[in-house]
Amino acid sequence: MAHKGQSGLVQTVLLKTITALENVSSLVIFIMMIITFVDVIGRYFFTAPIFGASEMISALLAITIFAGLGVTNARDDHIVVELFDGPIRRIAPRTYNIIVQVFSVFAMSLVAYVLFENAWEHHHQNARTFVLEFPLFIITGLVALLAIISVLSMISGIIVHVRKTSEAEHEAFE
Amino acid sequence: MTTALIGFAVLLTLCFAGFRVGFATLIVGAAGFSLERGLGAGLAMTGQQIIEAGTNYNLSVIPLFILMGVFIYRSDISRDLYDAAQAGFGHFKGGLAMATVIACGGFSAVCGSTLATAATMSKVAMPQMKAFNYSDRLAAGTIAAGGTLGIMIPPSVPLVIYGIIAEQDIGLLFTAGILPGLMLVSLFLVAVMVSVRLDPTSAPPSGDLEPARKKEAIRRTLPVLLLFIFVLGGIYGGGFTATEASGIGAFGAAIIAITRGHLRNIAEWRRCLVEAATTTSKIFIVLFGAVVFTQFINLSGMPYDLLDFVDDTEMNAVQLVAFIALIALLMGMVFESIGIVVLLVPVFLPALAATDVNMIWFGIIIVLVTEIGLISPPIGMNAFVVKSVLPDVKLGDIFRGIGPYIVALFVGLLLVYFVPSIATLLPNLTR
């Protein structure tokens, strides 16, 4: 019973995280579209492009990717070569799933770690963007934070999946 | 070279075992680099490569063109496109299959996803063809193959990624894709004619659309056609860059969707925007893995060993491209288009540069080869998508129906290979 309750809590947190990441990614990609469009119109029709538009778009691109990645990771919706995995999976489905998922968590943790290192370095160097002179660590730091959230959502996804599988197996046994 | 080959072997094993392609490539690349230069250097390189690719302004065309595609896809334009194509080709023998080719080409070009095209057209074109007793083989094969056309017709995501890796102008690559794309559409139409000639029972005569419906279909598809011409014309005429075109394209597609009665509430907007963002993230994780893996491959010296191999064997540019195309063809049976581009192109870059290969032409060749992979057994993703939407159709029938189109793609490949100006003519005119 306690397990079911904890599983429910993890699932609720996971769903809320996914919703939040979806909101962030959709808002950011929308702003990206508007900035690109307004910049082009401003440049060609009013000779007044948005100052530093390309830097804004670059930053928004990174945020779009990592916010979207959180959703993709939580749903485990990545590109996979589905050719020989079937027979391997059949040998020990649960172990196979855990190994594949742990590998993905490890890889994403590595991404989060190197991004965090980058943000730290940018902070120490007081690195700024060329045109807008915006502190780079805010962009890389935000991206690192999204990557960390992504790792946590992956782990939550695995916990929910494992508990659901165990519950299903338990019910089938009973 | 040995280290790189071990790296490739480990990567392929992980991919075949079902590990996520992006993560597998990233870990093998980072581990390989770290083994050669130490963990600190490996981690620093990984972070730097991810940040550089993730904030690359030129790569912002990917989410924006994907967004344009999602808006068009959600505008329910497929039915009108099919009707418009039927208005033009319905009266020919096998006319419905021809209309399917045209509608698939148009839809996949603007929506940007071969799989979405195959899935959508299965629902739109199949009932129509079934109503006129078209054989499952011809109907399903045409839909599966037709979906691949958009990979060449710009805007094309694999061409963008190729452009970034090979440091080629994306606008020129898009321009280069126009003629080969149109040529492939024509070859697919010929494939329909040949199929119908060989088996006349596969496509009984179908009725023509009534004039009012013809007019209505053409009127409703006109805005999409105009947007497409505006976006490509802008790039082709040098009016704006690919990134600018992608912003205009996405905005224009949103307007079209609104005028067609969609995107009228926040939930609909959110669904489209989230779809575009998550698709973008899926592509970028593969791209991150690829740029990290490329650093490892470069460090291992493999590209320069291959250059020596090309020198030793006195291979010329044309032979080298044939050699690479052959490898891509084999990879295409297992990997999807982006995977092939990111894994194969960096390895051969020095050899391609040394033999003075026209990189625009080479890009078109590689993308054309990946197009073949999308419908070739054993993976043939599009065939499986059609099967999932049309469970009553046998997979064997779909693959048999695809056969003539694979021949058409090979003919197209040979034409571009032996007549490079098919790919280079338009870019040369714009330069």
Coordinates of C-alpha atoms in Angstrom, one line a residue:
Chain A
M1 CA 0.0 0.0 0.0
A2 CA 2.8 2.3 1.0
H3 CA 4.5 1.5 -2.3
K4 CA 1.3 2.4 -4.2
G5 CA 1.1 5.7 -2.4
Q6 CA 4.8 6.5 -3.2
S7 CA 4.3 5.5 -6.8
G8 CA 1.3 7.8 -7.0
L9 CA 3.3 10.7 -5.6
V10 CA 6.2 10.1 -8.0
Q11 CA 3.7 9.9 -10.9
T12 CA 2.0 13.1 -9.9
V13 CA 5.3 14.9 -9.6
L14 CA 6.4 13.5 -12.9
L15 CA 3.2 14.6 -14.7
K16 CA 3.5 18.1 -13.2
T17 CA 7.2 18.3 -14.3
I18 CA 6.2 17.2 -17.8
T19 CA 3.5 19.8 -18.0
A20 CA 5.8 22.6 -16.8
L21 CA 8.5 21.6 -19.3
E22 CA 5.9 21.5 -22.1
N23 CA 4.8 25.0 -21.1
V24 CA 8.3 26.3 -21.1
S25 CA 9.3 24.7 -24.4
S26 CA 6.1 25.8 -26.2
L27 CA 6.5 29.4 -25.0
V28 CA 10.1 29.5 -25.9
I29 CA 9.7 28.1 -29.4
F30 CA 6.8 30.5 -29.9
I31 CA 8.9 33.5 -28.9
M32 CA 11.7 32.2 -31.2
M33 CA 9.3 32.2 -34.2
I34 CA 8.0 35.7 -33.4
I35 CA 11.5 37.1 -33.0
T36 CA 12.7 35.6 -36.3
F37 CA 9.6 36.8 -38.1
V38 CA 9.7 40.4 -36.7
D39 CA 13.4 40.6 -37.2
V40 CA 13.0 39.7 -40.9
I41 CA 10.1 42.1 -41.4
G42 CA 11.9 44.8 -39.5
R43 CA 15.0 44.4 -41.5
Y44 CA 13.5 44.2 -45.0
F45 CA 10.6 46.5 -44.8
F46 CA 11.5 49.1 -42.1
T47 CA 15.4 48.8 -42.1
A48 CA 15.0 48.2 -38.4
P49 CA 16.0 44.7 -37.3
I50 CA 15.8 43.6 -33.7
F51 CA 19.1 44.4 -32.0
G52 CA 20.9 41.1 -31.1
A53 CA 18.1 38.9 -32.6
S54 CA 20.5 36.2 -33.6
E55 CA 21.9 36.0 -30.0
M56 CA 18.4 35.8 -28.6
I57 CA 17.4 33.1 -31.1
S58 CA 20.6 31.1 -30.2
A59 CA 19.8 31.2 -26.5
L60 CA 16.1 30.3 -27.1
L61 CA 17.2 27.4 -29.3
A62 CA 19.2 25.9 -26.4
I63 CA 16.3 26.3 -24.0
T64 CA 13.8 24.8 -26.5
I65 CA 16.1 21.8 -26.9
F66 CA 16.6 21.1 -23.3
A67 CA 13.0 21.8 -22.2
G68 CA 11.8 19.5 -25.0
L69 CA 14.4 17.0 -24.0
G70 CA 12.9 16.8 -20.5
V71 CA 9.6 15.7 -22.0
T72 CA 11.2 13.3 -24.5
N73 CA 13.3 11.7 -21.7
A74 CA 10.4 11.3 -19.4
R75 CA 8.4 9.6 -22.1
D76 CA 11.5 7.7 -23.4
D77 CA 10.6 8.8 -26.9
H78 CA 14.1 8.8 -28.4
I79 CA 15.3 7.6 -31.8
V80 CA 16.0 3.8 -31.6
V81 CA 17.2 1.2 -34.1
E82 CA 14.5 -1.5 -33.7
L83 CA 16.0 -4.5 -35.4
F84 CA 17.6 -6.9 -32.9
D85 CA 16.4 -5.5 -29.6
G86 CA 13.3 -7.8 -29.6
P87 CA 15.1 -11.1 -29.1
I88 CA 17.5 -9.6 -26.6
R89 CA 14.6 -8.1 -24.7
R90 CA 12.7 -11.4 -24.6
I91 CA 15.6 -13.1 -22.6
A92 CA 15.1 -10.9 -19.6
P93 CA 12.7 -8.1 -20.3
R94 CA 12.9 -6.4 -16.9
T95 CA 16.7 -6.5 -16.7
Y96 CA 17.0 -5.3 -20.3
N97 CA 14.7 -2.3 -19.7
I98 CA 16.6 -1.4 -16.5
I99 CA 20.0 -1.6 -18.3
V100 CA 18.8 0.5 -21.2
Q101 CA 17.2 3.1 -19.0
V102 CA 20.2 3.3 -16.6
F103 CA 22.4 3.9 -19.6
S104 CA 20.2 6.7 -20.8
V105 CA 20.2 8.2 -17.2
F106 CA 24.0 8.0 -17.1
A107 CA 24.3 9.7 -20.5
M108 CA 21.9 12.5 -19.6
S109 CA 23.6 12.9 -16.2
L110 CA 26.9 13.4 -18.1
V111 CA 25.3 16.0 -20.3
A112 CA 23.9 17.8 -17.2
Y113 CA 27.3 17.6 -15.5
V114 CA 29.3 19.0 -18.5
L115 CA 26.7 21.8 -19.0
F116 CA 27.0 22.7 -15.3
E117 CA 30.8 22.8 -15.6
N118 CA 30.4 25.1 -18.6
A119 CA 28.0 27.4 -16.8
W120 CA 30.4 27.5 -13.8
E121 CA 33.3 28.4 -16.1
H122 CA 31.3 31.1 -17.8
H123 CA 30.4 32.5 -14.4
H124 CA 34.1 32.6 -13.3
Q125 CA 35.2 34.2 -16.6
N126 CA 32.3 36.6 -16.5
A127 CA 31.8 35.6 -20.1
R128 CA 29.2 37.6 -22.0
T129 CA 27.5 37.4 -25.5
F130 CA 29.2 39.7 -28.1
V131 CA 26.3 41.9 -29.1
L132 CA 23.9 42.1 -26.1
E133 CA 26.7 41.5 -23.6
F134 CA 24.3 39.2 -21.7
P135 CA 26.0 37.0 -19.0
L136 CA 26.6 33.6 -20.7
F137 CA 26.3 31.7 -17.4
I138 CA 22.6 32.6 -17.2
I139 CA 22.0 30.8 -20.5
T140 CA 24.3 27.8 -19.9
G141 CA 23.1 27.7 -16.2
L142 CA 19.5 27.6 -17.3
V143 CA 20.2 24.9 -19.8
A144 CA 22.2 22.9 -17.2
L145 CA 19.2 23.2 -14.8
L146 CA 16.8 22.0 -17.5
A147 CA 19.2 19.0 -18.1
I148 CA 19.2 18.2 -14.3
I149 CA 15.4 18.3 -14.3
S150 CA 15.5 16.1 -17.3
V151 CA 17.6 13.5 -15.5
L152 CA 15.2 13.6 -12.5
S153 CA 12.2 13.2 -14.8
M154 CA 13.9 10.2 -16.4
I155 CA 14.5 8.6 -13.0
S156 CA 10.9 9.3 -12.0
G157 CA 9.7 7.7 -15.3
I158 CA 11.7 4.6 -14.6
I159 CA 10.4 4.3 -11.0
V160 CA 6.8 4.7 -12.2
H161 CA 7.4 2.1 -14.9
V162 CA 9.1 -0.4 -12.6
R163 CA 6.4 -0.1 -9.9
K164 CA 3.6 -0.4 -12.4
T165 CA 5.2 -3.5 -13.9
S166 CA 5.7 -5.1 -10.4
E167 CA 2.1 -4.3 -9.5
A168 CA 0.8 -5.8 -12.7
E169 CA 2.9 -8.9 -12.2
H170 CA 1.8 -9.1 -8.6
E171 CA -1.9 -8.8 -9.6
A172 CA -1.4 -11.4 -12.3
F173 CA 0.2 -13.8 -9.8
E174 CA -2.7 -13.4 -7.3
Chain B
M1 CA 42.3 3.7 -37.0
T2 CA 41.9 0.7 -34.7
T3 CA 40.5 2.8 -31.9
A4 CA 38.0 4.3 -34.2
L5 CA 36.9 0.9 -35.6
I6 CA 36.5 -0.4 -32.0
G7 CA 34.4 2.8 -31.3
F8 CA 32.2 2.1 -34.3
A9 CA 31.8 -1.5 -33.4
V10 CA 30.7 -0.7 -29.8
L11 CA 28.4 2.0 -31.1
L12 CA 26.7 -0.3 -33.6
T13 CA 26.4 -3.0 -30.9
L14 CA 24.7 -0.6 -28.6
C15 CA 22.4 0.7 -31.3
F16 CA 21.4 -2.8 -32.4
A17 CA 20.8 -3.8 -28.8
G18 CA 18.1 -1.0 -28.6
F19 CA 20.1 1.7 -26.7
R20 CA 19.0 5.2 -27.6
V21 CA 21.0 6.2 -30.7
G22 CA 21.8 9.8 -29.4
F23 CA 22.9 8.6 -25.9
A24 CA 25.0 5.7 -27.3
T25 CA 26.8 7.9 -29.8
L26 CA 27.5 10.5 -27.1
I27 CA 28.8 8.0 -24.5
V28 CA 31.0 6.2 -27.0
G29 CA 32.4 9.5 -28.4
A30 CA 33.1 10.9 -24.9
A31 CA 34.6 7.7 -23.6
G32 CA 36.8 7.2 -26.7
F33 CA 38.1 10.8 -26.5
S34 CA 38.7 10.4 -22.8
L35 CA 40.7 7.2 -23.3
E36 CA 42.9 9.0 -25.7
R37 CA 43.3 12.3 -24.0
G38 CA 42.2 11.9 -20.4
L39 CA 38.9 12.3 -18.6
G40 CA 39.2 16.0 -18.0
A41 CA 39.8 16.7 -21.7
G42 CA 37.0 14.4 -22.7
L43 CA 34.4 16.1 -20.4
A44 CA 35.6 19.6 -21.5
M45 CA 35.2 18.7 -25.1
T46 CA 31.8 17.1 -24.6
G47 CA 30.5 20.2 -22.8
Q48 CA 31.9 22.6 -25.4
Q49 CA 30.5 20.6 -28.4
I50 CA 27.0 20.4 -26.8
I51 CA 26.9 24.1 -26.1
E52 CA 28.2 25.1 -29.5
A53 CA 25.7 22.9 -31.3
G54 CA 22.9 23.8 -29.0
T55 CA 23.4 27.6 -29.4
N56 CA 24.2 27.5 -33.1
Y57 CA 22.1 30.2 -34.7
N58 CA 22.1 28.4 -38.1
L59 CA 20.6 25.3 -36.5
S60 CA 17.5 27.3 -35.4
V61 CA 16.1 26.5 -38.9
I62 CA 15.4 23.0 -37.6
P63 CA 12.8 23.8 -34.9
L64 CA 11.2 26.5 -37.0
F65 CA 10.8 24.4 -40.1
I66 CA 9.5 21.6 -37.9
L67 CA 7.0 24.0 -36.5
M68 CA 6.0 25.1 -40.0
G69 CA 5.4 21.4 -40.7
V70 CA 3.4 20.8 -37.6
F71 CA 1.2 23.8 -38.3
I72 CA 0.6 22.5 -41.9
Y73 CA 0.0 19.0 -40.7
R74 CA -2.5 20.1 -38.1
S75 CA -4.3 22.3 -40.8
D76 CA -6.0 19.2 -42.3
I77 CA -4.6 20.2 -45.7
S78 CA -3.9 16.6 -46.8
R79 CA -7.5 16.0 -48.1
D80 CA -7.4 19.2 -50.2
L81 CA -3.9 18.4 -51.5
Y82 CA -5.0 15.0 -52.6
D83 CA -8.1 16.4 -54.3
A84 CA -6.0 19.0 -56.1
A85 CA -3.6 16.3 -57.3
Q86 CA -6.5 14.1 -58.3
A87 CA -7.9 17.1 -60.3
G88 CA -4.7 17.1 -62.4
F89 CA -4.1 13.3 -62.7
G90 CA -7.4 11.6 -61.9
H91 CA -8.2 11.0 -65.6
F92 CA -5.0 9.1 -66.3
K93 CA -4.7 5.3 -66.0
G94 CA -3.5 4.8 -62.4
G95 CA -4.5 8.4 -61.9
L96 CA -5.3 7.9 -58.2
A97 CA -1.8 6.5 -57.5
M98 CA -0.3 9.4 -59.4
A99 CA -2.4 11.8 -57.4
T100 CA -1.1 10.1 -54.3
V101 CA 2.5 10.6 -55.4
I102 CA 1.9 14.3 -56.0
A103 CA 0.0 14.8 -52.8
C104 CA 2.7 12.9 -50.8
G105 CA 5.5 14.9 -52.4
G106 CA 3.7 18.2 -51.7
F107 CA 2.6 17.2 -48.2
S108 CA 5.9 15.8 -47.1
A109 CA 7.8 18.8 -48.5
V110 CA 5.8 21.2 -46.3
C111 CA 5.2 19.0 -43.3
G112 CA 8.9 17.8 -43.3
S113 CA 8.1 14.4 -41.9
T114 CA 8.2 11.3 -44.0
L115 CA 6.5 9.2 -41.3
A116 CA 3.7 11.7 -40.8
T117 CA 3.1 11.8 -44.5
A118 CA 2.9 8.1 -44.8
A119 CA 0.5 7.9 -41.8
T120 CA -1.7 10.8 -43.0
M121 CA -1.8 9.7 -46.7
S122 CA -2.7 6.2 -45.6
K123 CA -5.9 7.6 -44.1
V124 CA -6.6 10.1 -47.0
A125 CA -5.6 8.2 -50.1
M126 CA -6.1 4.6 -49.2
P127 CA -9.9 4.7 -48.9
Q128 CA -10.2 6.5 -52.2
M129 CA -8.0 3.9 -54.0
K130 CA -9.8 1.1 -52.3
A131 CA -13.1 2.5 -53.5
F132 CA -11.9 2.1 -57.1
N133 CA -10.5 -1.4 -56.4
Y134 CA -6.9 -0.5 -56.6
S135 CA -4.7 -3.4 -55.5
D136 CA -3.3 -3.2 -51.9
R137 CA 0.2 -3.6 -53.4
L138 CA 0.0 -0.5 -55.6
A139 CA -1.9 1.6 -53.2
A140 CA 0.0 1.0 -50.0
G141 CA 3.4 0.8 -51.8
T142 CA 2.7 4.2 -53.4
I143 CA 1.8 5.8 -50.1
A144 CA 4.9 4.3 -48.3
A145 CA 7.2 5.4 -51.1
G146 CA 5.6 8.8 -51.7
G147 CA 6.3 9.8 -48.1
T148 CA 10.0 9.8 -48.7
L149 CA 9.8 12.5 -51.4
G150 CA 9.9 15.3 -48.8
I151 CA 13.4 14.4 -47.6
M152 CA 14.8 15.8 -50.8
I153 CA 12.4 18.6 -51.6
P154 CA 13.3 21.6 -49.4
P155 CA 13.0 22.5 -46.6
S156 CA 14.7 19.2 -45.6
V157 CA 16.1 18.5 -42.1
P158 CA 18.8 16.0 -43.3
L159 CA 20.1 18.6 -45.7
V160 CA 20.3 21.2 -42.9
I161 CA 22.3 18.8 -40.7
Y162 CA 24.5 17.8 -43.6
G163 CA 25.1 21.5 -44.3
I164 CA 26.2 22.1 -40.7
I165 CA 28.5 19.1 -40.6
A166 CA 30.1 19.7 -44.0
E167 CA 30.1 23.5 -43.5
Q168 CA 28.0 24.1 -46.6
D169 CA 25.5 26.9 -47.2
I170 CA 22.1 25.6 -46.2
G171 CA 20.3 27.9 -48.7
L172 CA 22.4 26.5 -51.6
L173 CA 21.7 23.0 -50.4
F174 CA 18.0 23.7 -50.4
T175 CA 18.2 25.1 -53.9
A176 CA 20.2 22.1 -55.0
G177 CA 17.4 19.8 -53.7
I178 CA 14.7 21.3 -55.9
L179 CA 15.5 19.7 -59.3
P180 CA 16.4 16.2 -57.9
G181 CA 13.2 16.4 -55.8
L182 CA 11.1 17.2 -58.9
M183 CA 13.0 14.6 -60.9
L184 CA 12.1 12.0 -58.2
V185 CA 8.4 12.9 -58.3
S186 CA 8.5 12.4 -62.1
L187 CA 10.3 9.1 -61.8
F188 CA 7.7 8.0 -59.2
L189 CA 5.0 8.9 -61.7
V190 CA 6.8 6.8 -64.3
A191 CA 6.9 4.0 -61.8
V192 CA 3.1 4.2 -61.4
M193 CA 2.7 4.0 -65.2
V194 CA 5.0 1.0 -65.5
S195 CA 3.3 -0.8 -62.6
V196 CA -0.1 -0.2 -64.1
R197 CA 1.1 -1.3 -67.6
L198 CA 2.6 -4.5 -66.1
D199 CA -0.6 -5.2 -64.1
P200 CA -3.6 -3.4 -65.5
T201 CA -5.9 -5.0 -62.9
S202 CA -4.1 -3.2 -60.1
A203 CA -5.6 0.2 -61.1
P204 CA -9.1 0.1 -62.6
P205 CA -10.3 3.4 -64.2
S206 CA -11.4 5.9 -61.6
G207 CA -13.9 8.8 -62.1
D208 CA -12.7 12.3 -62.4
L209 CA -13.6 14.9 -59.7
E210 CA -16.6 17.1 -60.4
P211 CA -15.5 20.6 -61.5
A212 CA -16.8 22.4 -58.4
R213 CA -14.8 20.1 -56.1
K214 CA -11.7 20.6 -58.4
K215 CA -11.9 24.3 -58.1
E216 CA -12.5 24.2 -54.4
A217 CA -9.5 21.9 -53.8
I218 CA -7.2 24.1 -55.9
R219 CA -8.5 27.2 -54.1
R220 CA -7.9 25.7 -50.7
T221 CA -4.4 24.5 -51.4
L222 CA -3.2 27.7 -53.1
P223 CA -2.1 29.5 -49.8
V224 CA 0.2 26.6 -48.9
L225 CA 1.6 26.5 -52.4
L226 CA 2.2 30.3 -52.3
L227 CA 3.9 30.0 -48.8
F228 CA 6.1 27.2 -50.2
I229 CA 7.1 29.3 -53.2
F230 CA 7.6 32.4 -51.1
V231 CA 9.9 30.5 -48.6
L232 CA 11.9 28.7 -51.3
G233 CA 11.8 31.7 -53.7
G234 CA 13.2 33.9 -50.9
I235 CA 16.1 31.5 -50.3
Y236 CA 16.7 30.9 -54.0
G237 CA 16.6 34.5 -54.9
G238 CA 18.9 35.4 -52.1
G239 CA 16.2 37.5 -50.5
F240 CA 16.7 35.9 -47.1
T241 CA 18.7 33.2 -45.4
A242 CA 17.4 29.8 -44.5
T243 CA 17.0 30.8 -40.8
E244 CA 14.9 33.9 -41.8
A245 CA 12.9 31.7 -44.3
S246 CA 12.2 29.2 -41.5
G247 CA 10.7 32.0 -39.3
I248 CA 8.6 33.3 -42.1
G249 CA 7.5 29.8 -43.0
A250 CA 6.4 29.0 -39.5
F251 CA 4.6 32.2 -39.1
G252 CA 2.9 31.9 -42.5
A253 CA 1.9 28.3 -41.7
A254 CA 0.3 29.5 -38.5
I255 CA -1.7 32.1 -40.4
I256 CA -2.8 29.4 -42.9
A257 CA -3.9 27.1 -40.0
I258 CA -5.9 29.9 -38.4
T259 CA -7.7 30.8 -41.7
R260 CA -8.5 27.1 -42.1
G261 CA -10.3 27.1 -38.7
H262 CA -7.4 25.7 -36.6
L263 CA -5.2 27.2 -33.8
R264 CA -8.2 29.0 -32.5
N265 CA -7.4 28.2 -28.8
I266 CA -4.4 28.0 -26.5
A267 CA -4.6 24.2 -26.2
E268 CA -4.2 23.7 -30.0
W269 CA -1.3 26.1 -30.1
R270 CA 0.3 24.4 -27.2
R271 CA -0.1 20.9 -28.8
C272 CA 1.6 22.1 -32.0
L273 CA 4.4 24.0 -30.2
V274 CA 5.2 21.1 -27.8
E275 CA 5.2 18.6 -30.7
A276 CA 7.8 20.8 -32.5
A277 CA 9.9 21.3 -29.4
T278 CA 10.0 17.6 -28.6
T279 CA 10.8 16.6 -32.2
T280 CA 13.6 19.2 -32.1
S281 CA 15.0 17.7 -28.9
K282 CA 15.0 14.2 -30.4
I283 CA 17.0 15.4 -33.4
F284 CA 19.4 17.4 -31.3
I285 CA 20.3 14.6 -28.9
V286 CA 21.4 12.6 -31.9
L287 CA 23.3 15.7 -33.2
F288 CA 25.0 16.2 -29.9
G289 CA 26.1 12.6 -29.9
A290 CA 27.3 13.0 -33.4
V291 CA 29.4 16.1 -32.8
V292 CA 31.1 14.5 -29.8
F293 CA 31.6 11.2 -31.6
T294 CA 33.1 13.1 -34.5
Q295 CA 35.7 14.7 -32.2
F296 CA 36.7 11.2 -31.1
I297 CA 36.9 10.0 -34.7
N298 CA 39.0 13.0 -35.7
L299 CA 41.3 12.4 -32.8
S300 CA 41.8 8.7 -33.7
G301 CA 43.1 9.8 -37.1
M302 CA 40.6 7.7 -39.0
P303 CA 39.6 10.4 -41.5
Y304 CA 43.3 10.9 -42.4
D305 CA 43.9 7.1 -42.6
L306 CA 40.9 7.0 -45.0
L307 CA 42.6 9.8 -47.0
D308 CA 45.7 7.8 -47.2
F309 CA 43.6 4.8 -48.4
V310 CA 42.1 7.0 -51.1
D311 CA 45.6 8.2 -52.1
D312 CA 47.0 4.6 -52.2
T313 CA 44.2 3.2 -54.2
E314 CA 44.3 6.3 -56.5
M315 CA 40.5 6.6 -56.1
N316 CA 39.1 9.6 -57.9
A317 CA 36.2 11.8 -56.7
V318 CA 33.5 9.9 -58.5
Q319 CA 34.8 6.5 -57.3
L320 CA 35.0 7.9 -53.7
V321 CA 31.5 9.1 -53.8
A322 CA 30.3 5.8 -55.1
F323 CA 32.2 4.0 -52.3
I324 CA 30.6 6.3 -49.7
A325 CA 27.1 6.0 -51.2
L326 CA 27.5 2.2 -51.1
I327 CA 28.3 2.3 -47.3
A328 CA 25.4 4.8 -46.8
L329 CA 23.1 2.4 -48.7
L330 CA 24.0 -0.5 -46.3
M331 CA 23.6 1.8 -43.3
G332 CA 20.3 2.9 -44.7
M333 CA 18.9 -0.6 -44.2
V334 CA 19.3 0.0 -40.4
F335 CA 19.7 3.7 -39.6
E336 CA 17.4 6.6 -40.3
S337 CA 18.6 9.5 -42.5
I338 CA 20.0 11.8 -39.7
G339 CA 22.0 8.9 -38.2
I340 CA 23.6 8.2 -41.5
V341 CA 24.5 11.8 -42.2
V342 CA 26.0 12.4 -38.8
L343 CA 28.0 9.2 -38.6
L344 CA 29.3 9.0 -42.2
V345 CA 30.0 12.5 -43.4
P346 CA 32.6 13.6 -40.9
V347 CA 34.7 10.5 -41.4
F348 CA 35.1 11.1 -45.1
L349 CA 35.4 14.9 -45.0
P350 CA 39.2 15.1 -45.5
A351 CA 39.1 12.6 -48.3
L352 CA 36.3 14.4 -50.0
A353 CA 38.1 17.7 -49.7
A354 CA 41.3 16.2 -51.1
T355 CA 39.6 14.8 -54.1
D356 CA 37.8 18.1 -54.8
V357 CA 34.3 16.6 -54.6
N358 CA 31.6 19.1 -55.1
M359 CA 30.1 19.0 -51.6
I360 CA 26.6 20.3 -52.7
W361 CA 26.4 17.4 -55.1
F362 CA 27.6 15.0 -52.5
G363 CA 25.0 16.2 -50.0
I364 CA 22.2 15.5 -52.5
I365 CA 23.7 12.0 -53.2
I366 CA 23.8 11.1 -49.5
V367 CA 20.3 12.4 -48.8
L368 CA 19.0 10.5 -51.8
V369 CA 20.6 7.3 -50.6
T370 CA 19.0 7.8 -47.1
E371 CA 15.7 8.1 -48.9
I372 CA 16.1 4.6 -50.3
G373 CA 16.8 3.4 -46.8
L374 CA 13.5 4.6 -45.6
I375 CA 11.6 2.1 -47.7
S376 CA 14.2 -0.7 -48.0
P377 CA 13.9 -3.9 -46.0
P378 CA 14.5 -5.0 -43.2
I379 CA 13.6 -1.7 -41.5
G380 CA 11.9 0.4 -44.2
M381 CA 10.2 2.7 -41.6
N382 CA 7.6 4.0 -43.9
A383 CA 6.4 0.5 -44.8
F384 CA 5.8 -0.2 -41.1
V385 CA 4.0 3.1 -40.6
V386 CA 1.6 2.3 -43.4
K387 CA 1.1 -1.2 -42.0
S388 CA 0.3 0.3 -38.5
V389 CA -2.3 2.6 -40.0
L390 CA -3.7 -0.1 -42.4
P391 CA -3.5 -3.3 -40.4
D392 CA -5.5 -5.3 -43.0
V393 CA -2.8 -4.8 -45.7
K394 CA -0.1 -7.4 -45.7
L395 CA 3.5 -6.2 -45.0
G396 CA 4.7 -8.3 -47.9
D397 CA 2.2 -6.5 -50.3
I398 CA 3.5 -3.1 -49.1
F399 CA 7.1 -4.1 -49.7
R400 CA 6.2 -5.6 -53.1
G401 CA 4.4 -2.4 -54.0
I402 CA 7.4 -0.4 -53.0
G403 CA 9.6 -2.3 -55.4
P404 CA 9.1 -0.1 -58.5
Y405 CA 9.8 3.0 -56.4
I406 CA 13.0 1.6 -55.1
V407 CA 14.0 1.1 -58.8
A408 CA 12.9 4.7 -59.5
L409 CA 15.1 6.0 -56.6
F410 CA 18.1 4.0 -57.9
V411 CA 17.5 5.5 -61.4
G412 CA 17.4 8.9 -59.8
L413 CA 20.5 8.2 -57.8
L414 CA 22.4 7.1 -61.0
L415 CA 21.1 10.2 -62.9
V416 CA 22.3 12.6 -60.1
Y417 CA 25.6 10.6 -59.9
F418 CA 26.4 10.7 -63.6
V419 CA 24.8 14.1 -64.3
P420 CA 25.8 16.2 -61.3
S421 CA 24.4 19.4 -62.9
I422 CA 20.9 18.1 -61.8
A423 CA 22.0 19.0 -58.3
T424 CA 24.5 21.8 -59.0
L425 CA 22.7 23.8 -61.8
L426 CA 20.4 25.9 -59.6
P427 CA 23.0 26.6 -56.9
N428 CA 25.5 27.7 -59.6
L429 CA 22.9 30.1 -61.1
T430 CA 22.3 31.7 -57.7
R431 CA 26.0 32.1 -56.8

